[in-house]
CSV table of C-alpha atoms and ligand atoms in Angstrom, one decimal:
chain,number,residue,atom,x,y,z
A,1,UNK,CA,8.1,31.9,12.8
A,2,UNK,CA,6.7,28.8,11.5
A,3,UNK,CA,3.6,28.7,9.6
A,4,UNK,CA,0.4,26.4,10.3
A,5,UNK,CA,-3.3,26.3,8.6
A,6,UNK,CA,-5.9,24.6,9.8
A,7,UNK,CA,-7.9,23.4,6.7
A,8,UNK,CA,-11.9,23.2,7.1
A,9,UNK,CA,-13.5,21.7,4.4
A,10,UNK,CA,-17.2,22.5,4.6
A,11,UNK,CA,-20.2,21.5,2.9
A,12,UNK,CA,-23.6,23.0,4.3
A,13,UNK,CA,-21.8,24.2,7.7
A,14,UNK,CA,-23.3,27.3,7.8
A,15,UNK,CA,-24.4,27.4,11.3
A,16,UNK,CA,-21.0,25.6,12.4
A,17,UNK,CA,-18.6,27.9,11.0
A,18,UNK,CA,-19.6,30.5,12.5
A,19,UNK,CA,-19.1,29.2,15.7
A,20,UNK,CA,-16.0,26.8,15.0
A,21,UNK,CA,-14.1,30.4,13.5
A,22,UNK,CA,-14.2,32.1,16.9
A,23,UNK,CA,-13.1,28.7,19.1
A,24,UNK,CA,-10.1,28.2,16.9
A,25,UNK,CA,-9.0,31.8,17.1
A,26,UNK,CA,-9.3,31.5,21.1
A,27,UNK,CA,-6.6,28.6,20.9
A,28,UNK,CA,-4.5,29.9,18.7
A,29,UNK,CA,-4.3,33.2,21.3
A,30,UNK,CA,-2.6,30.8,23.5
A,31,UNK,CA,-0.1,29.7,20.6
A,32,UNK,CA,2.6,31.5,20.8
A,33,UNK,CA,5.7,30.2,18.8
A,34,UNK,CA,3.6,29.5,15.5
A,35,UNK,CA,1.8,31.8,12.9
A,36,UNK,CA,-2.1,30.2,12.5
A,37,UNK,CA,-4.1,30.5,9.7
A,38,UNK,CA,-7.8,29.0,9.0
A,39,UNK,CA,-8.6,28.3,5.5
A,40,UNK,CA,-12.3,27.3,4.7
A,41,UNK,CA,-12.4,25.0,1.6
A,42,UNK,CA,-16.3,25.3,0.8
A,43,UNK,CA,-17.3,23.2,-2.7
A,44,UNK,CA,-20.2,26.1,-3.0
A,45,UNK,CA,-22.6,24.8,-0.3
A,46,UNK,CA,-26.1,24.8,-1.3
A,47,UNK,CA,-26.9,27.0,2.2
A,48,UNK,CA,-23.9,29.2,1.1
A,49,UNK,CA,-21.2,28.8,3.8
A,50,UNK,CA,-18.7,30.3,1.9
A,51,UNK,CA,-21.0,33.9,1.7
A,52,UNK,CA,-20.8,33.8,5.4
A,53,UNK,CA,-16.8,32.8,5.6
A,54,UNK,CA,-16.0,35.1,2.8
A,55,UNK,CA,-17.7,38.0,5.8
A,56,UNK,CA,-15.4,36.6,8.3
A,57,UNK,CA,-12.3,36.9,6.0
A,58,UNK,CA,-13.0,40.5,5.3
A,59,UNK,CA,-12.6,41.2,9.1
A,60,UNK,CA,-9.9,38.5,10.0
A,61,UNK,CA,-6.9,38.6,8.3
A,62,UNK,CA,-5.8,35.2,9.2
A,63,UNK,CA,-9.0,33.4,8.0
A,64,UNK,CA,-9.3,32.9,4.0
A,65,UNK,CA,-11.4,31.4,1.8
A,66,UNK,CA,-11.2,28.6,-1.4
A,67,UNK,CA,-14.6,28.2,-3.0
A,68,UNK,CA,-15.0,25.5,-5.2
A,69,UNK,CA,-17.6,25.3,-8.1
A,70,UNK,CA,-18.3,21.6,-7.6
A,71,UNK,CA,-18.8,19.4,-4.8
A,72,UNK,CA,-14.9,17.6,-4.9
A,73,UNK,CA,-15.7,15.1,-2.1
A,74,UNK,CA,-13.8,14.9,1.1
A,75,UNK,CA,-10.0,14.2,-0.3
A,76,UNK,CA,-10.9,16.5,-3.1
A,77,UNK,CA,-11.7,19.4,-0.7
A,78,UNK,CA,-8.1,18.4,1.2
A,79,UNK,CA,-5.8,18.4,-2.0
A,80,UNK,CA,-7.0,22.0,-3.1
A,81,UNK,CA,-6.9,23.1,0.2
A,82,UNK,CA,-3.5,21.8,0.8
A,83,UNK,CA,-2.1,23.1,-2.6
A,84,UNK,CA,-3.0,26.9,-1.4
A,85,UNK,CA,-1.6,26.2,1.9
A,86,UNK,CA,1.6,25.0,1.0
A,87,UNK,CA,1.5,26.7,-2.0
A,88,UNK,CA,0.9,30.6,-2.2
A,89,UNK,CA,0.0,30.6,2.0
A,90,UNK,CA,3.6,29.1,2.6
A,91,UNK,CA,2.4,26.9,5.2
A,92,UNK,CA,4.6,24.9,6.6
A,93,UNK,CA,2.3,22.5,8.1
A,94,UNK,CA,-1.9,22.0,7.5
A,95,UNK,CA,-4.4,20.9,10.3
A,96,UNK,CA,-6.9,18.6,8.9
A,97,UNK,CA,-10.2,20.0,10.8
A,98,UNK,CA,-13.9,19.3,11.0
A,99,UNK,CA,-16.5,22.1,10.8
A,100,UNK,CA,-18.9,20.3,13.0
A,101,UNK,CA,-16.8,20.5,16.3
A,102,UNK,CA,-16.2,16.6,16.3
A,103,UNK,CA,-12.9,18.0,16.7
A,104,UNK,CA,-11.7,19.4,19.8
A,105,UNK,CA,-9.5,22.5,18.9
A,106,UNK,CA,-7.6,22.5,22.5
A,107,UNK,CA,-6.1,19.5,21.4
A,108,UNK,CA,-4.0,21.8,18.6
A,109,UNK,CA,-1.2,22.7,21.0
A,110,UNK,CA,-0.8,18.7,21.9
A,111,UNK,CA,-0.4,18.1,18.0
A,112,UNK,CA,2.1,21.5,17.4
A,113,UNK,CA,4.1,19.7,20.3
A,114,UNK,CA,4.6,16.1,19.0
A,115,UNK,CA,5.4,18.5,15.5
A,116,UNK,CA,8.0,20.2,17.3
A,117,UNK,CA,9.5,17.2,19.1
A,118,UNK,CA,10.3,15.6,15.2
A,119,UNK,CA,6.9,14.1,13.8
A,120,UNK,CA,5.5,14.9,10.3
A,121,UNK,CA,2.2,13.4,10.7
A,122,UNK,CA,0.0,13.6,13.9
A,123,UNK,CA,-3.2,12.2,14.3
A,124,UNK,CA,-5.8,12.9,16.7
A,125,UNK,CA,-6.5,9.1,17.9
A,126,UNK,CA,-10.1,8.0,18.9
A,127,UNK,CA,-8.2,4.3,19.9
A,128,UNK,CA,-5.3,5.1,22.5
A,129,UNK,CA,-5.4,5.5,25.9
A,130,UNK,CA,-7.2,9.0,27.1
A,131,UNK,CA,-9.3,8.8,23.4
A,132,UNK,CA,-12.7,7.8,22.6
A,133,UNK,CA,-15.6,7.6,20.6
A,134,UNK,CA,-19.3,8.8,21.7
A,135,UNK,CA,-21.1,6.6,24.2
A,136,UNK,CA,-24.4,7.5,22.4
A,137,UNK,CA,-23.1,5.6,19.5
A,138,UNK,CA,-25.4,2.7,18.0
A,139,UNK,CA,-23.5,-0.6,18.7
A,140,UNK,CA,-23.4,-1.0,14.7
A,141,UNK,CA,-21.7,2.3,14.3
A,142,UNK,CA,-19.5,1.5,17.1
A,143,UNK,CA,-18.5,-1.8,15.3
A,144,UNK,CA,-18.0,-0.8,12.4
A,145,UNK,CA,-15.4,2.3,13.1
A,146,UNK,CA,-13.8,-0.7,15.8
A,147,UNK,CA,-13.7,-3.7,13.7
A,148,UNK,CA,-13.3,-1.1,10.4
A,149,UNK,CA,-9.9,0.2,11.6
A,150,UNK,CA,-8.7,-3.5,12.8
A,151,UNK,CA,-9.5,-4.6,9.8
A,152,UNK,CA,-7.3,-2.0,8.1
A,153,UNK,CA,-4.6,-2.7,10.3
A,154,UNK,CA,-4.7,-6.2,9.3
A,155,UNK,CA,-5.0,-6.2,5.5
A,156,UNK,CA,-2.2,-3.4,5.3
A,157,UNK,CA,-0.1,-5.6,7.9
A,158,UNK,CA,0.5,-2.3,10.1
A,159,UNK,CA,-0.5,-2.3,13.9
A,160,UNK,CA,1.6,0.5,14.5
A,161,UNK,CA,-1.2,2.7,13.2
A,162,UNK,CA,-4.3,3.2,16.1
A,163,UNK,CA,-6.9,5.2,14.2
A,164,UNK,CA,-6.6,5.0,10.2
A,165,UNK,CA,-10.1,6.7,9.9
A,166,UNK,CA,-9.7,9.8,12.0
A,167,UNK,CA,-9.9,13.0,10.5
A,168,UNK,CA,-8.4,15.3,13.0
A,169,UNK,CA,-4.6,15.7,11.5
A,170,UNK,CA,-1.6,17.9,11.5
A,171,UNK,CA,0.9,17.3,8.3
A,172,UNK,CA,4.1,18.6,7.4
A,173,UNK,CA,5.0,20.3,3.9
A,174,UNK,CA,7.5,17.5,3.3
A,175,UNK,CA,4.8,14.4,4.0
A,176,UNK,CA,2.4,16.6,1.4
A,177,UNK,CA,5.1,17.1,-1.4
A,178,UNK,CA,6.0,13.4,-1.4
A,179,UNK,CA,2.3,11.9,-1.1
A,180,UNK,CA,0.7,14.1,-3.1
A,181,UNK,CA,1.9,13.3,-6.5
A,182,UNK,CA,0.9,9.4,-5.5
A,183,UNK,CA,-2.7,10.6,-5.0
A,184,UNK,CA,-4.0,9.8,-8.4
A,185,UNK,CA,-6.9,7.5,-7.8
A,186,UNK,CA,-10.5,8.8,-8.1
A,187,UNK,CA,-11.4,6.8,-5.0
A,188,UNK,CA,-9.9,9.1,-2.6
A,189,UNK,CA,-11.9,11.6,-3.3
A,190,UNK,CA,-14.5,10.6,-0.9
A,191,UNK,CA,-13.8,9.7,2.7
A,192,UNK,CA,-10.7,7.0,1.6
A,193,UNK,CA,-8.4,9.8,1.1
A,194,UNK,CA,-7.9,9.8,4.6
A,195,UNK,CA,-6.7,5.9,4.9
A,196,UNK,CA,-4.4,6.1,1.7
A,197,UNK,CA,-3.1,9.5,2.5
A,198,UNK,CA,-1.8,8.0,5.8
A,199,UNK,CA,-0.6,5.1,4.2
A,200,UNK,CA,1.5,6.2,1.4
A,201,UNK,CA,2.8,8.6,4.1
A,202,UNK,CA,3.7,5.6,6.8
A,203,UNK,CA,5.6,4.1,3.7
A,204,UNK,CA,7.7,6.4,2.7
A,205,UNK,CA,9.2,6.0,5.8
A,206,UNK,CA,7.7,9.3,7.7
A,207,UNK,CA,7.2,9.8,11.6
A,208,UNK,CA,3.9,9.1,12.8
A,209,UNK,CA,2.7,10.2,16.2
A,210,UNK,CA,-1.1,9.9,17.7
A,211,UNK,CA,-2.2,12.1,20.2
A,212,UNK,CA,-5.5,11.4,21.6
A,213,UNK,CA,-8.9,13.1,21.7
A,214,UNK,CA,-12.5,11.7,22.2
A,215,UNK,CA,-15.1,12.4,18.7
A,216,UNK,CA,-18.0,14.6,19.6
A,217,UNK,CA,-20.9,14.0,17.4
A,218,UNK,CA,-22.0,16.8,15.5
A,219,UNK,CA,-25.3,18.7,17.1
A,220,UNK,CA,-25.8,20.7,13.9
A,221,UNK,CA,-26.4,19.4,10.5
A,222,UNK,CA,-25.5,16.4,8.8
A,223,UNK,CA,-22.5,13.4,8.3
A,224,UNK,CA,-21.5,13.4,4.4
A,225,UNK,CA,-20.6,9.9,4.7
A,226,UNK,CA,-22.0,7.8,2.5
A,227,UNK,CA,-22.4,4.1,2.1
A,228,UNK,CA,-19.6,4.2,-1.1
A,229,UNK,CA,-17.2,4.8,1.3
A,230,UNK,CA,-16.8,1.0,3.1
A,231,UNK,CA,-16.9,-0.2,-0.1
A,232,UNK,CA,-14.3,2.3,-1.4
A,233,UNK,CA,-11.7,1.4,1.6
A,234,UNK,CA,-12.1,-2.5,0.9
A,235,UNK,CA,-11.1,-1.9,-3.0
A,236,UNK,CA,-8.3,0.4,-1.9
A,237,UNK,CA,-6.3,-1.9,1.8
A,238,UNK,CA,-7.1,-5.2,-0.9
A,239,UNK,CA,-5.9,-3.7,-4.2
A,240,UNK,CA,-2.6,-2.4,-2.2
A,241,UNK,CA,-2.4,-6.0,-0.4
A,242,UNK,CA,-2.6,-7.5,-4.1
A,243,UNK,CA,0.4,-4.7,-5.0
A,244,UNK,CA,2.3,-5.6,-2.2
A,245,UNK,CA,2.4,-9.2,-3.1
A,246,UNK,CA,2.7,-9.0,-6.6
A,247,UNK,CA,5.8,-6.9,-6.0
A,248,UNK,CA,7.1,-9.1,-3.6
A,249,UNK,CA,10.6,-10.5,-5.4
A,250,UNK,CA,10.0,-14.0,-3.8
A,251,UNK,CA,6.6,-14.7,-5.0
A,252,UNK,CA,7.9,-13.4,-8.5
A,253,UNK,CA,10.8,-15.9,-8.2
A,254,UNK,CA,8.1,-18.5,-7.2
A,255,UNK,CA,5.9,-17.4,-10.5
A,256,UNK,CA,8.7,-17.8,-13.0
A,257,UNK,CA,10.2,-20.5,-11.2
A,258,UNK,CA,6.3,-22.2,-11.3
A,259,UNK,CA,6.2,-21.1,-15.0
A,260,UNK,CA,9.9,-22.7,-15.6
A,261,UNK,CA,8.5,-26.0,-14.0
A,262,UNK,CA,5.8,-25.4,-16.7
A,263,UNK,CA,7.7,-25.0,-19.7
A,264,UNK,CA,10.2,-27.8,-18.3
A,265,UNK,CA,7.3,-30.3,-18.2
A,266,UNK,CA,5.9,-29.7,-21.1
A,267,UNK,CA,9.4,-29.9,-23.0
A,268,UNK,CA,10.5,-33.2,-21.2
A,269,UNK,CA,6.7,-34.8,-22.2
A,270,UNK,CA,7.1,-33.5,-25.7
A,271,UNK,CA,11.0,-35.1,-25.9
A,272,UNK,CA,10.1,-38.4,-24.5
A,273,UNK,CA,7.6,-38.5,-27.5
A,274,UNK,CA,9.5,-37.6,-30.2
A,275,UNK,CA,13.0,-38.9,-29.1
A,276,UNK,CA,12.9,-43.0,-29.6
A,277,UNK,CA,14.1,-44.7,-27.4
A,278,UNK,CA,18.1,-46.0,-26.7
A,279,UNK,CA,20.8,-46.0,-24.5
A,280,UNK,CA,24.4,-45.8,-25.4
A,281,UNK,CA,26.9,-46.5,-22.2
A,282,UNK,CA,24.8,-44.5,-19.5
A,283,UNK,CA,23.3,-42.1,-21.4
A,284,UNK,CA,19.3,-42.4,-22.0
A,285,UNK,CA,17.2,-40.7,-24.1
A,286,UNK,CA,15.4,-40.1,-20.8
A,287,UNK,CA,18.5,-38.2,-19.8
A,288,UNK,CA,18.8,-36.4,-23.2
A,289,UNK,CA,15.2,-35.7,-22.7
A,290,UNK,CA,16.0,-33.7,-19.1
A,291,UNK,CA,18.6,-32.1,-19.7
A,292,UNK,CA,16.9,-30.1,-22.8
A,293,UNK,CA,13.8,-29.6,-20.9
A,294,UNK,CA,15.9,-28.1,-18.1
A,295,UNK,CA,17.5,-25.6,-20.8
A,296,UNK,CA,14.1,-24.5,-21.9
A,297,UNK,CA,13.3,-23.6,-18.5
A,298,UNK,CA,16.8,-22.0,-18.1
A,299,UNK,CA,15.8,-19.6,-21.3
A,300,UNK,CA,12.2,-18.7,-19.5
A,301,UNK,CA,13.3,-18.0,-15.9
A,302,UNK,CA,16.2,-15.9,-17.3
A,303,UNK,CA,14.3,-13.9,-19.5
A,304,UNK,CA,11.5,-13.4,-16.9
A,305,UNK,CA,13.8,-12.7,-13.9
A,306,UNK,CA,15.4,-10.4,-15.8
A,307,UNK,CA,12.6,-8.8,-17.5
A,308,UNK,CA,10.3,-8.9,-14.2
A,309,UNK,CA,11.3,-10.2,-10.9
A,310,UNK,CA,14.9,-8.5,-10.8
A,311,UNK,CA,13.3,-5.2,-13.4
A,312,UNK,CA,14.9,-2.9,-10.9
A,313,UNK,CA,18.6,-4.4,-11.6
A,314,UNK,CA,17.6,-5.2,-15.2
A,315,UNK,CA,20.9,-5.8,-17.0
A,316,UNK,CA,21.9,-3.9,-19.7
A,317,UNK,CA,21.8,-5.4,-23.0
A,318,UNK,CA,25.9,-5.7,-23.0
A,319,UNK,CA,25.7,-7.7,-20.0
A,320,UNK,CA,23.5,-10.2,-20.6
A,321,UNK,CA,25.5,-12.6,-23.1
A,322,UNK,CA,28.2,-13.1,-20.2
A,323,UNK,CA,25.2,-13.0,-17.4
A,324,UNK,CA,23.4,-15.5,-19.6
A,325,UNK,CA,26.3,-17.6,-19.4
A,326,UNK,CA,26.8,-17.3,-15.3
A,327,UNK,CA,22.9,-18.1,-15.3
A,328,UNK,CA,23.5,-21.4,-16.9
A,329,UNK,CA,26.5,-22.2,-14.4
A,330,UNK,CA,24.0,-20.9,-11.6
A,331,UNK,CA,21.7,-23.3,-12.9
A,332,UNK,CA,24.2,-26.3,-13.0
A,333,UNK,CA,23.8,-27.0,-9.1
A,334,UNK,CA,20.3,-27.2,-9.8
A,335,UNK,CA,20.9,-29.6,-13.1
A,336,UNK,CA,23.1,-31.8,-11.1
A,337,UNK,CA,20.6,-31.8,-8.0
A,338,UNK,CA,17.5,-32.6,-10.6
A,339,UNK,CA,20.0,-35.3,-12.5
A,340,UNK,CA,21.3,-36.9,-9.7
A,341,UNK,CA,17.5,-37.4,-8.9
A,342,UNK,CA,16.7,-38.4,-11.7
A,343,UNK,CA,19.1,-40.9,-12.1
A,344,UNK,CA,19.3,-42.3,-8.9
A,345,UNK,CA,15.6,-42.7,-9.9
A,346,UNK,CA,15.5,-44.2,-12.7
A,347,UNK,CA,18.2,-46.8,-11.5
A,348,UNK,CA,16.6,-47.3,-8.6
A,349,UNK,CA,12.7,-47.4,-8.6
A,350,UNK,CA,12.7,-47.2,-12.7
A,351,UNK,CA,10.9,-45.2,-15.0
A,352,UNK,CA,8.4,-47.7,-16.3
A,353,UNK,CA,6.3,-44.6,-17.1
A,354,UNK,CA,3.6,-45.5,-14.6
A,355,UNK,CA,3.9,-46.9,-10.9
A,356,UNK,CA,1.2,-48.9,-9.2
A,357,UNK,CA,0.8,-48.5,-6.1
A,358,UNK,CA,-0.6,-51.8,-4.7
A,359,UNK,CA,-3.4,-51.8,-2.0
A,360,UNK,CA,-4.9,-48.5,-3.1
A,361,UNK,CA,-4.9,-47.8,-7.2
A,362,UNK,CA,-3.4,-44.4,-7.4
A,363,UNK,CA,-0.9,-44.6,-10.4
A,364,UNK,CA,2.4,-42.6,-11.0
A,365,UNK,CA,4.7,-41.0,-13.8
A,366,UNK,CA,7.8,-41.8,-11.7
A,367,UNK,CA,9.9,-39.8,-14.4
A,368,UNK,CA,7.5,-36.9,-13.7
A,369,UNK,CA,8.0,-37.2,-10.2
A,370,UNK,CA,11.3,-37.3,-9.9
A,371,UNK,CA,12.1,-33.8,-12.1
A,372,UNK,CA,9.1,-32.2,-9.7
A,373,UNK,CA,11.3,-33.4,-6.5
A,374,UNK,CA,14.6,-32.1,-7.7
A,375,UNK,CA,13.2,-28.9,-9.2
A,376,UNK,CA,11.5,-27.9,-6.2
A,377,UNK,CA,15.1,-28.5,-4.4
A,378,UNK,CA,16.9,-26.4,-7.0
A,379,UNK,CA,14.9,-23.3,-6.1
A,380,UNK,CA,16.1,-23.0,-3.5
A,381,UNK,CA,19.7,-22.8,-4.5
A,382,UNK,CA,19.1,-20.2,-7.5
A,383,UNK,CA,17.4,-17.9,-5.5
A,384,UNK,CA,20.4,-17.7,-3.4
A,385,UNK,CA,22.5,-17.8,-6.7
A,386,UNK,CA,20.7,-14.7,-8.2
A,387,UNK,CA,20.5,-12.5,-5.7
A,388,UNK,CA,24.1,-13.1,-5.0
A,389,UNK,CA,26.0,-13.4,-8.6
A,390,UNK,CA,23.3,-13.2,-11.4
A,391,UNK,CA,21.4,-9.5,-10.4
A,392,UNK,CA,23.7,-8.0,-7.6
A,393,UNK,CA,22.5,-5.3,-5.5
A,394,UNK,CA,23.6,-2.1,-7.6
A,395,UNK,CA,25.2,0.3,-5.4
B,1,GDD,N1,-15.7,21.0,0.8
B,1,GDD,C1,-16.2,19.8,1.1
B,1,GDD,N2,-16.6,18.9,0.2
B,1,GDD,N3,-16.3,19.5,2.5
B,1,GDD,C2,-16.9,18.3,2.8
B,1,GDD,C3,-17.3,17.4,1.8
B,1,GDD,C4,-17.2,17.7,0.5
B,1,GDD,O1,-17.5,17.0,-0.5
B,1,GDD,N4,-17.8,16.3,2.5
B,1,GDD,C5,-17.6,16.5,3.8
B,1,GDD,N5,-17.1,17.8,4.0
B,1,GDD,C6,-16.8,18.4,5.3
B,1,GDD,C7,-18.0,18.6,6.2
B,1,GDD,O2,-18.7,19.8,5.9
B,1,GDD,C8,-17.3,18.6,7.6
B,1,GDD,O3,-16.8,19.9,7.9
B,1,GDD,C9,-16.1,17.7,7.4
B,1,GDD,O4,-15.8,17.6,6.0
B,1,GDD,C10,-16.4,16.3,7.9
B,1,GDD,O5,-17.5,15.8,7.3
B,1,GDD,P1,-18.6,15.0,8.0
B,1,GDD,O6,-19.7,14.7,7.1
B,1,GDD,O7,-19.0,15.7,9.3
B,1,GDD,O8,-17.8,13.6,8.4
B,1,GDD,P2,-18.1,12.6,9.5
B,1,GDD,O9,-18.3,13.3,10.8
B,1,GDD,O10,-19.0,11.6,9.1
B,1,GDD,O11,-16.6,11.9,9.5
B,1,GDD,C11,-15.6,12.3,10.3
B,1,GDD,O12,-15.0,11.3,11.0
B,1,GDD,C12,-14.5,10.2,10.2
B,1,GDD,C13,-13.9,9.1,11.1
B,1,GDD,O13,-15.0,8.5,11.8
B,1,GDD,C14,-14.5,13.0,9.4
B,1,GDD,O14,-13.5,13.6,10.3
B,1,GDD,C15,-13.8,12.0,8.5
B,1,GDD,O15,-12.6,12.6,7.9
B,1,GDD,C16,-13.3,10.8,9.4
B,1,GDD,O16,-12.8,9.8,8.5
B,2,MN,MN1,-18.8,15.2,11.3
C-alpha cells in the first residue's frame, strides 16, 4: 500500500492542532487504498505545540513529530519535513497542510484521486471553478492574493497555473527528489518557497493538476505572513524572468552579434584612419578597410558563440581549427551581402564621409550606414548557418 504524509508545519498552533489531529484522522478512516501519516514540523513554538503533539504521538502511531530548534520559516519547515517523509517515513507522496483549518481536510481524497489518475503535483486551487477565497476579506487583501497570482502568471509566462500562492498541496517523491536539490536560495525560506517550489516543478516538465477548495480564515491565532514576503516573490518571478532571457540562445546570438557590430565598427573607423587612401582597379582602401573589420568581428562572434551562446555544444578544442574555418565560409554569405552593400553604395550614393540631407540638417556617415544595413541582414543568415553546420544539435 502506498504511503502519504500530511506535513503540518506549525508555529504557535497550540490550540489548532489539537483539533486539526482528530479531523484528519476522521478522513483518513474513509481512505482506504493508502497508508496516512501526519507529521507536525514545529520550529519550538514559543506556546509549545510540539509538548502537546509529542502527547498525541505517544498515543497515535501514525502521527510523529520533528521539532526544530529555530524558527526555519515556512519553506524551511517544508524541506525538513519533506526529508523525513521521504526519507526514513518512506512516503511516497507529502500533503502540504495548514494547522489553522484554512484547509479543508475532505478535500484529501479529491487530491489522492487526481494522484492516482497520473499527477505528481496537486494543488488545492482558491481560483477555479467550485474554489474561493473568504467573502470577509478586506478588498486590499482580496487584490492583492487576485492581482498577486496574475501577476505571477505573467512574469513567469505560465497561465496554465490558477493558484501559485496556495498552500494546500499533495507532491510526489519523484517532483521532491528533482526540486529539491534546486532549492538553494535563502528566499524560500519564508512564504516564496511555495511559488518557486511549484515552478521548478512545472519546468521540469511534471504533471500539474488543481483541485478546488474555498480558504477558511483562521479563527484561532495568528497569519505568519510578513510584509518580506511580496517583496521576496517580486526578486524571485523577476530574477528567473532575467534567467530565462539571458539563457535564451537568440538574445545571446543578438548580444555577440551586437558586440560583433561593435568590434566591426570600431575596426573599420580605426582602418579608414590609418590606411591612406588609393584605389588600384576596383579595390579601395574602403574595401580593404571592410573586409578586415568584418574578420575582427568574425574572431569575436566565434569565440563568444562558442564560449557562450552555443556553451552547451561547445566544441572540443580538436574541432575548432576546421570549425573555425566553416565559420569563416558561414560568414562569407554575410561578407558578400555586407560587400555587395557596400559597394553598390559607394558606387552609387558615394562615401563622401558625410551626407547632407537638404531641407532638414541631419548629417550621415554613409560608409557607416551602409555596413549597419548589410550587417543587420547577415544575421539573419548566420543564425541559420550555426545552428545548422557550425554547433549541430549533438545527439
Ligand atoms: N514550523 C513552522 N515555521 N511553521 C510555520 C512557520 C515557521 O516559520 N510559519 C508559518 N508556519 C505554519 C503555521 O503555523 C501554519 O500552520 C502554516 O504554517 C500556515 O501559516 P499561516 O501563518 O497560517 O499562513 P497564512 O494563512 O497567512 O498563509 C496560507 O495561505 C497562503 C496563500 O494565501 C499558507 O497556506 C501559505 O502557504 C499560502 O501561501
Ligand atoms: Mn493561515
Amino acid at each position: 500500500m502506498k504511503k502519504a504524509v500530511v506535513i503540518i508545519p506549525t508555529y504557535n498552533e497550540r490550540e489548532n492542532i489539537q483539533t486539526i489531529v482528530p479531523a484528519l484522522q476522521k478522513v483518513f478512516k474513509g481512505i482506504k487504498d493508502w497508508d496516512l501519516h501526519i507529521l507536525v514540523v514545529d520550529d519550538t513554538s514559543p506556546d509549545k505545540t510540539y509538548e502537546v503533539v509529542a502527547e498525541i504521538a505517544q498515543k497515535q502511531k501514525n502521527v510523529h513529530l520533528l521539532q526544530n530548534k529555530k524558527k526555519a520559516g515556512l519553506g524551511g519547515a517544508y524541506l525538513k519535513g519533506m526529508a523525513k517523509a521521504f526519507g526514513p517515513l518512506q512516503a511516497d507522496l507529502i500533503f502540504e497542510f495548514d494547522a489553522d483549518f484554512s484547509h479543508d481536510p475532505d478535500k484529501l481524497p479529491e487530491f489522492l484521486a487526481q494522484i492516482e489518475s497520473g499527477a505528481d503535483f496537486v494543488i488545492g486551487s482558491r481560483y477555479i471553478k467550485g474554489g474561493g477565497i473568504p467573502a470577509d476579506w478586506g478588498l486590499h487583501r482580496k487584490f492583492f492574493s487576485v492581482v498577486g497570482n496574475m501577476v505571477i502568471s505573467t512574469v513567469l509566462t505560465n497561465f496554465s497555473i490558477r493558484d501559485w500562492t496556495s498552500g494546500y498541496r499533495a507532491i510526489t517523491k519523484e517532483v521532491y527528489e528533482a526540486v529539491y536539490p534546486l532549492i538553494t536560495e535563502e528566499r524560500f525560506m519564508g512564504y516564496t518557497f511555495q511559488i518557486g517550489f511549484l515552478n521548478n516543478a512545472v519546468r521540469k516538465g511534471f504533471k500539474v493538476a488543481e483541485v478546488p477548495f474555498v480558504f477558511v480564515d483562521r479563527t484561532i491565532g495568528e497569519s505568519k505572513l510578513g510584509a518580506e514576503y511580496i517583496k521576496n516573490t517580486l526578486l524571485y518571478i523577476f530574477k528567473v524572468r532575467l534567467n530565462d532571457i539571458l539563457q535564451n540562445r537568440i538574445f545571446k546570438f543578438a548580444f555577440v552579434g551586437g558586440l560583433g557590430t561593435v568590434v566591426q565598427l570600431l575596426t573599420l573607423s580605426l582602418l579608414r584612419l590609418v590606411i591612406p587612401d588609393f584605389k588600384i582597379l576596383i579595390v579601395t582602401s574602403f574595401m580593404v578597410a571592410t573586409l578586415m573589420s568584418i574578420e575582427a568581428a568574425i574572431i569575436s562572434n566565434f569565440v563568444l558563440n562558442n564560449l557562450w551562446t552555443f556553451a552547451d555544444r561547445k566544441l572540443k578544442a580538436s574541432e575548432i581549427p576546421a570549425k573555425f574555418l566553416a565559420f569563416n565560409a558561414a560568414s562569407a554569405g554575410s561578407i558578400l551581402i555586407q560587400l555587395v552593400i557596400n559597394t553598390l553604395g559607394e558606387l552609387w550614393i558615394g562615401l563622401h564621409d558625410i551626407f547632407t540631407l537638404p531641407i532638414v540638417k541631419i548629417t550621415v556617415d554613409t560608409g557607416l550606414l551602409f555596413a549597419v544595413t548589410g550587417i543587420f541582414i547577415g544575421l539573419f543568415w548566420n543564425f541559420f548557418a550555426y545552428t545548422t553546420f557550425i554547433w549541430k544539435k549533438k545527439k
